[in-house]
mmCIF file with all atom_site columns, C-alpha atoms in Angstrom:
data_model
loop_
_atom_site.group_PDB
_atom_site.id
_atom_site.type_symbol
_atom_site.label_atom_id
_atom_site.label_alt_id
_atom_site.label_comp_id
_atom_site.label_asym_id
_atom_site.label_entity_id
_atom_site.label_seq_id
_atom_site.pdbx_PDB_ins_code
_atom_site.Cartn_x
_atom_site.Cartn_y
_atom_site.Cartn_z
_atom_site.occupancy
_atom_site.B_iso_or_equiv
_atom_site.pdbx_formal_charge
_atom_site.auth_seq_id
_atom_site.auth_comp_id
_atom_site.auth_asym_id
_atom_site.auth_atom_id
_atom_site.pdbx_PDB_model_num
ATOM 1   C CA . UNK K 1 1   ? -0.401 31.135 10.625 1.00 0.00 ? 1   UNK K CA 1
ATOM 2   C CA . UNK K 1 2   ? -1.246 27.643 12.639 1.00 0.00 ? 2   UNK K CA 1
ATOM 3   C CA . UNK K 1 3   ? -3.526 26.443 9.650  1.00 0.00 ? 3   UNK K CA 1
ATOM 4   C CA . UNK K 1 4   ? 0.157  26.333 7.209  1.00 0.00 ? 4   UNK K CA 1
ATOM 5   C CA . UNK K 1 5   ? 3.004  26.103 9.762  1.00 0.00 ? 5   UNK K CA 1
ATOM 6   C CA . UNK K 1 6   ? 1.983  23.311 11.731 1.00 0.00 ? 6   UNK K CA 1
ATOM 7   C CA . UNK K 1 7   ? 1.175  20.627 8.774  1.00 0.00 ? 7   UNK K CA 1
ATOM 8   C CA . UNK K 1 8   ? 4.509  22.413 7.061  1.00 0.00 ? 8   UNK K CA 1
ATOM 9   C CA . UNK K 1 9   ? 6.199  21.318 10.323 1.00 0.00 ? 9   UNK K CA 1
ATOM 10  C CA . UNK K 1 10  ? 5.009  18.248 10.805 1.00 0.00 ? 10  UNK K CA 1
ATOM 11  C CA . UNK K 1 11  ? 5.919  17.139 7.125  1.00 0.00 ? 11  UNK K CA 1
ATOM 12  C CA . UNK K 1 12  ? 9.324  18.253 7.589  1.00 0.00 ? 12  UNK K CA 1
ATOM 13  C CA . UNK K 1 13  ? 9.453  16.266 11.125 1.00 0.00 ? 13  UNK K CA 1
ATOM 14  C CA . UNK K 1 14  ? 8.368  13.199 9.946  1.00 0.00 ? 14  UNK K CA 1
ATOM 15  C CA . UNK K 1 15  ? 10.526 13.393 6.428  1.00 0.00 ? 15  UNK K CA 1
ATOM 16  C CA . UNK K 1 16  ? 13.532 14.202 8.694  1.00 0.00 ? 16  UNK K CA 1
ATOM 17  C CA . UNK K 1 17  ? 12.929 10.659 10.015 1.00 0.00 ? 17  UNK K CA 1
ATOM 18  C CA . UNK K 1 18  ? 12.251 8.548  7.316  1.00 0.00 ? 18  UNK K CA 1
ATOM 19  C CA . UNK K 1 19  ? 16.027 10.030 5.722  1.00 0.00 ? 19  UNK K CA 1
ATOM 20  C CA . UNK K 1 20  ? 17.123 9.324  9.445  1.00 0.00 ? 20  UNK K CA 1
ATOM 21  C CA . UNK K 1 21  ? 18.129 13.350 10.281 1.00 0.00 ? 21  UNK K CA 1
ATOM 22  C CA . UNK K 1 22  ? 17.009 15.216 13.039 1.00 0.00 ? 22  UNK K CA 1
ATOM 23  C CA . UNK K 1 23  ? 14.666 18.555 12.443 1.00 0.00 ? 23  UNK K CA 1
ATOM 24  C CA . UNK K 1 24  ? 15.000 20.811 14.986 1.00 0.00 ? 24  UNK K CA 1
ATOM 25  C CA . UNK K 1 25  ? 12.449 23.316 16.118 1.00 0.00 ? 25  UNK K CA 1
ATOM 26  C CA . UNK K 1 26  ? 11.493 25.507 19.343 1.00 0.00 ? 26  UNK K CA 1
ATOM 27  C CA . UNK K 1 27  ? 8.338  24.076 18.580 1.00 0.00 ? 27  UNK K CA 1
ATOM 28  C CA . UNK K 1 28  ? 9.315  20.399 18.722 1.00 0.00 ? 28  UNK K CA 1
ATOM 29  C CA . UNK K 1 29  ? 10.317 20.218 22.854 1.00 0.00 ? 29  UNK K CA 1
ATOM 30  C CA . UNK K 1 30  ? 10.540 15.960 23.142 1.00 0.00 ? 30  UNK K CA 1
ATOM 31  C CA . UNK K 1 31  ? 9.250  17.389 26.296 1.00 0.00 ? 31  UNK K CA 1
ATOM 32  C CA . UNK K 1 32  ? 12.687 18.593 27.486 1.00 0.00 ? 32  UNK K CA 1
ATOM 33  C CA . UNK K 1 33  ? 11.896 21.149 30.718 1.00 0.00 ? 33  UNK K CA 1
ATOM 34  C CA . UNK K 1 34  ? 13.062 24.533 30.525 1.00 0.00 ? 34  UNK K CA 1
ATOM 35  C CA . UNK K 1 35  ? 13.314 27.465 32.424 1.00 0.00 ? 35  UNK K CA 1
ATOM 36  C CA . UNK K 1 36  ? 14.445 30.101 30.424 1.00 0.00 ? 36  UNK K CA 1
ATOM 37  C CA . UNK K 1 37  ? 13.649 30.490 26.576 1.00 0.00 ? 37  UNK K CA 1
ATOM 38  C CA . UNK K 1 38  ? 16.944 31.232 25.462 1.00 0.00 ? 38  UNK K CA 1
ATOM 39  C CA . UNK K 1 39  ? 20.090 33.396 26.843 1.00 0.00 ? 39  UNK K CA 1
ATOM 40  C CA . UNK K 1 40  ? 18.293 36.345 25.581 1.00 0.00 ? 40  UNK K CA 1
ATOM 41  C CA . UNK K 1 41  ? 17.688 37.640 29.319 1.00 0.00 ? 41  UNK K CA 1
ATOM 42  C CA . UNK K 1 42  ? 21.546 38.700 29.811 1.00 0.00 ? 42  UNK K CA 1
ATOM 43  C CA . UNK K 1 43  ? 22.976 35.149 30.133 1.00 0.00 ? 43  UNK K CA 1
ATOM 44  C CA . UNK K 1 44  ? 23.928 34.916 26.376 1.00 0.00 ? 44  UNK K CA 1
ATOM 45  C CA . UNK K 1 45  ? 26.481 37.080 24.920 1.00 0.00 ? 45  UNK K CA 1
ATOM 46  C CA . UNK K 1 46  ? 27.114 37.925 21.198 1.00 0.00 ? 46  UNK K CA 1
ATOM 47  C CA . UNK K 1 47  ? 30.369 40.485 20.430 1.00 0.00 ? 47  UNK K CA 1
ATOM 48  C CA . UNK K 1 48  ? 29.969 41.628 17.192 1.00 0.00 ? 48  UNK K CA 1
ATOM 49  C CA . UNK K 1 49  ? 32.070 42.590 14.496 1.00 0.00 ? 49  UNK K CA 1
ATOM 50  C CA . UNK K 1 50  ? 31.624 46.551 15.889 1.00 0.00 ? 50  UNK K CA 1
ATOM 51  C CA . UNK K 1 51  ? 32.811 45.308 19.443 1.00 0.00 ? 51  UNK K CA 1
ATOM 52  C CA . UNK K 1 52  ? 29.603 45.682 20.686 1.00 0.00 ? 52  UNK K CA 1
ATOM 53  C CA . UNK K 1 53  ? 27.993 43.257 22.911 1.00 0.00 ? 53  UNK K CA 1
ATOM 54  C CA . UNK K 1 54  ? 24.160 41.714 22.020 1.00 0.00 ? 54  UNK K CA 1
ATOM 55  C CA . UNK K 1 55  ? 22.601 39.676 24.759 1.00 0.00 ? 55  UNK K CA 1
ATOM 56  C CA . UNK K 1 56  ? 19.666 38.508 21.408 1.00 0.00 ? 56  UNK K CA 1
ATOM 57  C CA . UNK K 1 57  ? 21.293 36.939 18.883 1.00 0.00 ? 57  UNK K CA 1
ATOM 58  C CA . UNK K 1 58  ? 18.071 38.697 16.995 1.00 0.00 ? 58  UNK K CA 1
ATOM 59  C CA . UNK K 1 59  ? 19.711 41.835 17.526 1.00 0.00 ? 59  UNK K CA 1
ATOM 60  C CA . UNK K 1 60  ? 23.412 42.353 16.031 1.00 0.00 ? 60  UNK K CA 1
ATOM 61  C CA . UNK K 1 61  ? 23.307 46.315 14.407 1.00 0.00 ? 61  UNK K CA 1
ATOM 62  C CA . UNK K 1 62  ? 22.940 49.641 16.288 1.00 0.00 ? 62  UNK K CA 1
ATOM 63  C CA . UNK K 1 63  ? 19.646 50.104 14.113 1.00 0.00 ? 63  UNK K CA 1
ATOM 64  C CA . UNK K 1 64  ? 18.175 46.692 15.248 1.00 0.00 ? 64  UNK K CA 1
ATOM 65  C CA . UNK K 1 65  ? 14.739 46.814 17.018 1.00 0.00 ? 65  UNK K CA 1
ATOM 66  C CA . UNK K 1 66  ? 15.171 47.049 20.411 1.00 0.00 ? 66  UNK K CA 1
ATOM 67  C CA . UNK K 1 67  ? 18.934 47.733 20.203 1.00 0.00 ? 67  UNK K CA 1
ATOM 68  C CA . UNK K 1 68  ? 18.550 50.236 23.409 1.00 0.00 ? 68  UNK K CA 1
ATOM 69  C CA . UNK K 1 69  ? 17.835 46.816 25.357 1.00 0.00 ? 69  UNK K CA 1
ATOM 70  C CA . UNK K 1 70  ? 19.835 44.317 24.208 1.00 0.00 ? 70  UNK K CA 1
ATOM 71  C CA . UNK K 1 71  ? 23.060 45.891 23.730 1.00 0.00 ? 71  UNK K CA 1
ATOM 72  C CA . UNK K 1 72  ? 24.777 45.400 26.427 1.00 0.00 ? 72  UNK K CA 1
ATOM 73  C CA . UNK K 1 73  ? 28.273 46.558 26.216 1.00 0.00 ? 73  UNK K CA 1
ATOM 74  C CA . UNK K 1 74  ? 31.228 46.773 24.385 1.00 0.00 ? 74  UNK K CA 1
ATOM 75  C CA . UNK K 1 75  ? 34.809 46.134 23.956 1.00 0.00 ? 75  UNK K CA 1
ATOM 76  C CA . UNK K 1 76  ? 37.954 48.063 23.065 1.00 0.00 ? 76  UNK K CA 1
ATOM 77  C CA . UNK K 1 77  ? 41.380 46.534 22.933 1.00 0.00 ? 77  UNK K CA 1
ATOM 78  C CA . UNK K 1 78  ? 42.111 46.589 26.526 1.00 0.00 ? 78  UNK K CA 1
ATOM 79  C CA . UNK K 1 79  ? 38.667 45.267 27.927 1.00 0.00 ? 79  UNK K CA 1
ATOM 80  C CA . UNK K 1 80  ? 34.917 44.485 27.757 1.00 0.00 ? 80  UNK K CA 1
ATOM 81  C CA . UNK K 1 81  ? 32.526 47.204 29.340 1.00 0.00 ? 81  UNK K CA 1
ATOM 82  C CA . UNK K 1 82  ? 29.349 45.440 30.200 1.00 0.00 ? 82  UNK K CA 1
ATOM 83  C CA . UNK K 1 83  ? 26.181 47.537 31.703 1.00 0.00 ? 83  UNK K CA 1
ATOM 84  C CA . UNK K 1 84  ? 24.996 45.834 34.589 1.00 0.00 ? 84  UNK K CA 1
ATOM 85  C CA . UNK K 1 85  ? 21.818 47.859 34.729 1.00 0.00 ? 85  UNK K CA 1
ATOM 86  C CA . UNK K 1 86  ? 20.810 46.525 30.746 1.00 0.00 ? 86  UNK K CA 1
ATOM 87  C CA . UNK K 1 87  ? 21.378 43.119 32.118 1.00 0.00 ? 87  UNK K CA 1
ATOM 88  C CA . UNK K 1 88  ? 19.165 43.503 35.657 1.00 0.00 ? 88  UNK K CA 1
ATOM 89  C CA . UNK K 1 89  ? 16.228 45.014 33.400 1.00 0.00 ? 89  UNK K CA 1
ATOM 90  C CA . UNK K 1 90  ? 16.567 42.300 30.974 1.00 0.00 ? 90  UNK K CA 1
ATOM 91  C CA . UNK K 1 91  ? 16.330 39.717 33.500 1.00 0.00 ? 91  UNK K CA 1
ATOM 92  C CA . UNK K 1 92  ? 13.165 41.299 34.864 1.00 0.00 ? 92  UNK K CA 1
ATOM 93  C CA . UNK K 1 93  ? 11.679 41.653 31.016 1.00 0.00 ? 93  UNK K CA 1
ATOM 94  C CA . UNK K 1 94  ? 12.113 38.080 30.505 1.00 0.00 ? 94  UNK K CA 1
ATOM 95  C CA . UNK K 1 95  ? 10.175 36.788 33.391 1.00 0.00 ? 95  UNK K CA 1
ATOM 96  C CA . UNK K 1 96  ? 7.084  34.550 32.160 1.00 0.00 ? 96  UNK K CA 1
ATOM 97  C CA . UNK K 1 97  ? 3.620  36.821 32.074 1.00 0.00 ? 97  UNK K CA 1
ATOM 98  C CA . UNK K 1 98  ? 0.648  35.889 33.838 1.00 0.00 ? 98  UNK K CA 1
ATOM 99  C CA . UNK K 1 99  ? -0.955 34.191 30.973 1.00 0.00 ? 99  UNK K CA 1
ATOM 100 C CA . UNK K 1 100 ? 1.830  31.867 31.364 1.00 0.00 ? 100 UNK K CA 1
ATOM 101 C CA . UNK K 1 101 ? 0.922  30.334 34.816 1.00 0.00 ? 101 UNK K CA 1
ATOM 102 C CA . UNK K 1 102 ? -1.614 28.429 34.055 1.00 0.00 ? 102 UNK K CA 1
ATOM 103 C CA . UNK K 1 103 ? -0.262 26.985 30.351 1.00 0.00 ? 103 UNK K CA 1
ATOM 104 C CA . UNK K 1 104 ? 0.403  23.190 30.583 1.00 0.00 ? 104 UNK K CA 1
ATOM 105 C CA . UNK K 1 105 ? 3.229  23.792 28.012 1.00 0.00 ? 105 UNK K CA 1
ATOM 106 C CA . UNK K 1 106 ? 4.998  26.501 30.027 1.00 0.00 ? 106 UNK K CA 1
ATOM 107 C CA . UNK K 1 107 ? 7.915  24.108 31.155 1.00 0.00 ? 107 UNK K CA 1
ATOM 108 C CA . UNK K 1 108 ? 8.548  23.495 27.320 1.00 0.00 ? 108 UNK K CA 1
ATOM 109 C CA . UNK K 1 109 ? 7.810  27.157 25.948 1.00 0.00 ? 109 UNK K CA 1
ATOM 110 C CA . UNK K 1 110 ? 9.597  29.039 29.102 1.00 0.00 ? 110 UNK K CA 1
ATOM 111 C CA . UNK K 1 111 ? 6.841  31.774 27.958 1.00 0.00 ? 111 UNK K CA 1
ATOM 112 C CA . UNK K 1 112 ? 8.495  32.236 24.701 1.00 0.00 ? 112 UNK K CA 1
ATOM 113 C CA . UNK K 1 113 ? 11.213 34.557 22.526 1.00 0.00 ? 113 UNK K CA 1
ATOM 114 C CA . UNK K 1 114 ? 11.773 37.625 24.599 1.00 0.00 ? 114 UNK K CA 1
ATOM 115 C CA . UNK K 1 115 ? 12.892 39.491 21.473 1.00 0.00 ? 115 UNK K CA 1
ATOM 116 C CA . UNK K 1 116 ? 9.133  38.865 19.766 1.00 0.00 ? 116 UNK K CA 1
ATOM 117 C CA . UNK K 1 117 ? 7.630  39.453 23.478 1.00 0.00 ? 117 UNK K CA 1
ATOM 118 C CA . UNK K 1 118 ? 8.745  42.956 23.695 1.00 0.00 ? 118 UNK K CA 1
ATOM 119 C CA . UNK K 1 119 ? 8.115  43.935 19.875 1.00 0.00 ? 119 UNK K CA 1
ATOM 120 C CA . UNK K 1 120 ? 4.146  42.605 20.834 1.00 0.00 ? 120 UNK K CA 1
ATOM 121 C CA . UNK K 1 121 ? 4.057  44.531 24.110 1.00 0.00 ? 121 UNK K CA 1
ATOM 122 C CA . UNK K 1 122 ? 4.633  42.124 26.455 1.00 0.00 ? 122 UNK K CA 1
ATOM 123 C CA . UNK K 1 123 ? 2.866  38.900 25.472 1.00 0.00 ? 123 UNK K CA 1
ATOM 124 C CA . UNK K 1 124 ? 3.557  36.424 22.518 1.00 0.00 ? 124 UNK K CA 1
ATOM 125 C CA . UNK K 1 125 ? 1.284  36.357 19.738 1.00 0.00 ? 125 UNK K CA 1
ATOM 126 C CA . UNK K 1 126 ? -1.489 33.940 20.572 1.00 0.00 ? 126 UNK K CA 1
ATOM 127 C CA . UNK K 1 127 ? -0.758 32.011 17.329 1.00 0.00 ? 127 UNK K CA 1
ATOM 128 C CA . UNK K 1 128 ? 2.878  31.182 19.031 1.00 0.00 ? 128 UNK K CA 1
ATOM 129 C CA . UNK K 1 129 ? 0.910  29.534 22.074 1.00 0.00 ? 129 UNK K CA 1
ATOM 130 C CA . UNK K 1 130 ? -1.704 27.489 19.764 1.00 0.00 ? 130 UNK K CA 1
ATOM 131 C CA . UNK K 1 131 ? 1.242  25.971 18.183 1.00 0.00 ? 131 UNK K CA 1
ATOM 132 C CA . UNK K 1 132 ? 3.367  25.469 21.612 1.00 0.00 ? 132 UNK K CA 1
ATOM 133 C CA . UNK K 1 133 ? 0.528  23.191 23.243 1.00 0.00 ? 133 UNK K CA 1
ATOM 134 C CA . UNK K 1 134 ? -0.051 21.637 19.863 1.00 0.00 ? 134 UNK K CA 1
ATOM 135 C CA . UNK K 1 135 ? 3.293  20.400 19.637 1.00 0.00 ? 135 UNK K CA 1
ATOM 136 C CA . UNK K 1 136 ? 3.821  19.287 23.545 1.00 0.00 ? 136 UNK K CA 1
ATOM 137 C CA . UNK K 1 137 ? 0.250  17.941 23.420 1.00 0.00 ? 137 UNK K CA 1
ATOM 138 C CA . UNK K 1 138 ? 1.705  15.806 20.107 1.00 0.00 ? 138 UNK K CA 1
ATOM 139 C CA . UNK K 1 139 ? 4.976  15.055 22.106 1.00 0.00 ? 139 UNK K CA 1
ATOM 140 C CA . UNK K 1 140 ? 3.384  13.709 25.108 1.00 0.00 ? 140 UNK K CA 1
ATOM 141 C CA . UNK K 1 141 ? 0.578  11.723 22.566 1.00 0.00 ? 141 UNK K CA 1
ATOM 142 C CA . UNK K 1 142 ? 3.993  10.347 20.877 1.00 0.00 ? 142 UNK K CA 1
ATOM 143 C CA . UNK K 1 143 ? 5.636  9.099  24.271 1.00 0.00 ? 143 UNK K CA 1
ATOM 144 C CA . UNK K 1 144 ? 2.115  7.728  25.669 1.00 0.00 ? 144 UNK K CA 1
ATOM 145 C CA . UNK K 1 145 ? 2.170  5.537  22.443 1.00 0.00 ? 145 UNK K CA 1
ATOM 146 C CA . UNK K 1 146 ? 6.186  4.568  23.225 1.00 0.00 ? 146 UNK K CA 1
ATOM 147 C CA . UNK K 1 147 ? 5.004  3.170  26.534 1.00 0.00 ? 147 UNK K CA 1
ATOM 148 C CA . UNK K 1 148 ? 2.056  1.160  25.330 1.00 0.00 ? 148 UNK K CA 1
ATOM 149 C CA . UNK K 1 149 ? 4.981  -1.386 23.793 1.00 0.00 ? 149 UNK K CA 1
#
């Protein structure tokens, strides 16, 4: 939930400082732009242990969630099979939804884990978006402040 995650967060952000470490988070952007969330959408591939191939590194067993769709292929000794189809739907799953459009953080978010998009039919869960624009709202608050110096 927003009400513990985001003061959790922000402790560990600002205690990562003071012991000069960086915390790392997909909710903590700096503002970087990005058009895809992740590699999730047939650009990343994982070859597992099996030989099969994983385009989520979410998904990495046959009895995964959502298995049928993100594995993509396989090898044998010889070669590595990959199903073009698997990859052409993921790249039309992963497009950003409609909600998306008009989200001032959707250059940061990229509409979010495509993995958790298609286990909630579609759309993130709304708490993942109040926490997004909290974050980008508290990253562009942060480098407002930088330029006042």
């Amino acid at each position: 939930l927003k009400e513990n995650f985001i003061p959790i967060l922000e402790r560990a952000l600002n205690y990562g400082k003071e012991v000069g470490i960086t915390v790392r988070s997909s909710y903590k952007t700096n503002l970087s732009i990005k058009a895809q969330y992740c590699g999730g959408n047939g650009n990343l591939w994982c070859v597992l242990p099996t030989g099969l191939v994983s385009s989520c590194s979410r998904v990495t067993k046959i009895d995964d969630n959502l298995s049928n769709i993100y594995m993509i292929g396989k090898t044998d000794k010889n070669a590595l099979h990959i199903e073009k189809e698997k990859i052409e739907t993921l790249q039309e799953i992963t497009l950003p939804n409609e909600k998306c459009r008009s989200c001032f953080a959707k250059w940061h978010c990229a509409g979010g884990c495509y993995n958790t998009k298609l286990l909630n039919r579609g759309s993130m869960p709304k708490e993942h978006c109040t926490i997004m624009r909290y974050f980008v709202w508290q990253d562009i608050l942060e480098n407002l402040k930088k330029g006042e110096h």
